[in-house]
XYZ file of C-alpha atoms in Angstrom:
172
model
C 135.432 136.552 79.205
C 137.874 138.271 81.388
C 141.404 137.812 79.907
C 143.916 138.109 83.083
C 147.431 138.312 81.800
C 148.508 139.795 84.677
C 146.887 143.197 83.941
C 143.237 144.281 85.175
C 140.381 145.132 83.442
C 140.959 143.584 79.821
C 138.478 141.502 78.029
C 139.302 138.760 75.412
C 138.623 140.591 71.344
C 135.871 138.234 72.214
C 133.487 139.254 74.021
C 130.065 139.948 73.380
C 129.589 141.482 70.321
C 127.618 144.187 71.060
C 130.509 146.130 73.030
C 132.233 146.481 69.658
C 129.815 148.584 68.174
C 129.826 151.603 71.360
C 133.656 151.020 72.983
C 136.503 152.729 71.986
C 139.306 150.772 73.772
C 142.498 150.263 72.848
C 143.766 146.941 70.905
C 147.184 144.892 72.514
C 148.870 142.105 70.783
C 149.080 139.500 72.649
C 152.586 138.065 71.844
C 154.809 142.112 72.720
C 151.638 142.677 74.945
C 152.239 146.940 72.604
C 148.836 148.713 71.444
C 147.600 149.197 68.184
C 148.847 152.178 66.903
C 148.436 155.001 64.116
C 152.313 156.330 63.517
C 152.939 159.319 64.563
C 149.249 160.150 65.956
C 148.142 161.131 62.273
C 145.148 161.295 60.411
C 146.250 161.501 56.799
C 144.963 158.882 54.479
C 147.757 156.267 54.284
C 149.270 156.477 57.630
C 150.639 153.707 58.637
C 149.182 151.768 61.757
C 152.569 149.786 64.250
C 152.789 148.452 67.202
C 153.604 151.040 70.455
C 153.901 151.426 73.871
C 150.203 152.138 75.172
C 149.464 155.232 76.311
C 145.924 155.200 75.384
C 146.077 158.370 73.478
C 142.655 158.669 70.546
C 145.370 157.282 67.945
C 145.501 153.766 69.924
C 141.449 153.877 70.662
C 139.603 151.691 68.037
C 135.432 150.426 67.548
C 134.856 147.530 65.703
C 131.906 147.402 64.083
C 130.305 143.758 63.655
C 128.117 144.513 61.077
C 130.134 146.125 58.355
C 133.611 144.174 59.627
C 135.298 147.763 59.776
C 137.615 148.618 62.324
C 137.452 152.204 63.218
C 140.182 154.590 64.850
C 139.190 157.025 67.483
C 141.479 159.387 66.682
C 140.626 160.197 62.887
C 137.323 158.002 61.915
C 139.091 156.743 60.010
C 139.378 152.519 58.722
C 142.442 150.033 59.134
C 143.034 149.390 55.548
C 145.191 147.375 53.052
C 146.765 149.739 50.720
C 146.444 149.296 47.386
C 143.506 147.549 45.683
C 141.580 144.821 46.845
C 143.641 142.094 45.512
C 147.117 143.399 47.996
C 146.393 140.093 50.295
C 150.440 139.770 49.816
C 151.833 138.773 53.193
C 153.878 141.810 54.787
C 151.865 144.427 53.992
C 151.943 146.933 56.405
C 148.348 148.240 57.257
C 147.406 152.157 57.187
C 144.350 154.207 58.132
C 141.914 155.326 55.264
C 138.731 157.491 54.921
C 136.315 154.289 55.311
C 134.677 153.362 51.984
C 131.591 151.339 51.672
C 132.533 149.490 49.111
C 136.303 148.802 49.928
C 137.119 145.184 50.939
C 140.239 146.172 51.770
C 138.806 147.506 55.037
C 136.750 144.227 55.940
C 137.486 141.884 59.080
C 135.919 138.839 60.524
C 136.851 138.396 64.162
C 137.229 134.700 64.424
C 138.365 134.276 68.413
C 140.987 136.930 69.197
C 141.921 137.434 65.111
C 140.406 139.520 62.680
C 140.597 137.731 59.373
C 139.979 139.443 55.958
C 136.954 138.940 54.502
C 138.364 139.178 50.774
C 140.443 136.515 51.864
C 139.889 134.775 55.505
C 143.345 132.881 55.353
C 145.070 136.417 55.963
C 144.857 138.112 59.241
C 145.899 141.154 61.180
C 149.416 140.343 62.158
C 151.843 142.062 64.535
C 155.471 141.441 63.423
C 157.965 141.915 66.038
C 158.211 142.585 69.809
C 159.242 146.340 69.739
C 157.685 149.585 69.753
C 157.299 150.924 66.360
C 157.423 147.290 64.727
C 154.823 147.331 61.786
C 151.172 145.702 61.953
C 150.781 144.189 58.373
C 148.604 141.118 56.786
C 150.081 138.050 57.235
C 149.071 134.001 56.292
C 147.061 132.762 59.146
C 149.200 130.135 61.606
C 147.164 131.272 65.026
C 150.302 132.680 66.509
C 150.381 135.033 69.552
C 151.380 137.775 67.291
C 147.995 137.443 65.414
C 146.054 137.361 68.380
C 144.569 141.020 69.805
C 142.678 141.604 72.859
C 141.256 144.753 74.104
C 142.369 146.872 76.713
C 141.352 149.931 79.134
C 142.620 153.383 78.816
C 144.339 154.768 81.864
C 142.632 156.176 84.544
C 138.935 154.373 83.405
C 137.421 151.402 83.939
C 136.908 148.392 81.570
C 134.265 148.384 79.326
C 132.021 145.460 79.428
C 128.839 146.827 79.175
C 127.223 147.770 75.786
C 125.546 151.291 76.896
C 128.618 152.437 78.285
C 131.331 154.475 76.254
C 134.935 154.037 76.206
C 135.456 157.476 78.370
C 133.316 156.318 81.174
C 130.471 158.277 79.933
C 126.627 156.595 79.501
């Protein structure tokens, strides 16, 4: 589903499932319309992830992968993750980047429309609080607000992905 908003060339977090897997695009909220981001470009376990101006840099470039529920960052390979253990489904916890763990729920999402629930616990979702750059991305109760809704994006300078044999970059 093409997902206007003004801006060409982004697709609706759901579309078909099989670009998740392959694309590395970046993610936009759709209520401050910033890009998911890892602070400060960093790939240390436990960086935090906010929300940022897009520039389309490898820290704002994520996969989803359907099968596992992970989300993956370009950048480091590394999974968006609730810190602590796999019981932290406290609303306003900011999410952070971790070495992805098989066994870890904590790195787990459903994407139910344009959400990704948690698959510990599918009333909390990804959650972008705020309208500014460098406001926080945490978990937050479910309530289908703008701010919980995500849709992908293009990076500057290359087309949309829609295709599933066709990377992120441009390259087949």
């Amino acid at each position: 589903n093409y997902h206007d908003r003004n801006k060409e060339g982004q697709w609706q977090v759901g579309d078909e499932q099989r670009v998740y897997n392959t694309a590395w695009r970046p993610l936009i909220n759709s209520r401050s319309h910033l890009c998911m981001d890892v602070k400060g470009a960093s790939k240390d376990n436990g960086a935090k992830v906010q929300q940022y101006t897009c520039h389309s840099n490898n820290n704002q470039l994520w996969r989803y992968e359907h099968d596992t529920g992970r989300l993956i960052s370009k950048d480091s390979n590394k999974c968006i993750d609730i810190p602590g253990d796999d019981n932290n489904l406290n609303n306003d916890v900011q999410l952070q980047i971790w070495n992805c763990s098989e066994g870890s729920q904590d790195q787990r999402w459903n994407l139910d429309g344009n959400s990704f629930r948690n698959r510990a616990n599918t009333s909390k979702v990804i959650d972008g609080y705020g309208d500014s750059k460098g406001d926080k991305i945490g978990l937050w109760g479910n309530h289908g607000g703008p701010n919980q809704q995500w849709f992908w994006g293009k990076a500057k300078g290359h087309k949309a992905c829609p295709y599933h044999n066709a990377s992120f970059d441009g390259a087949n």
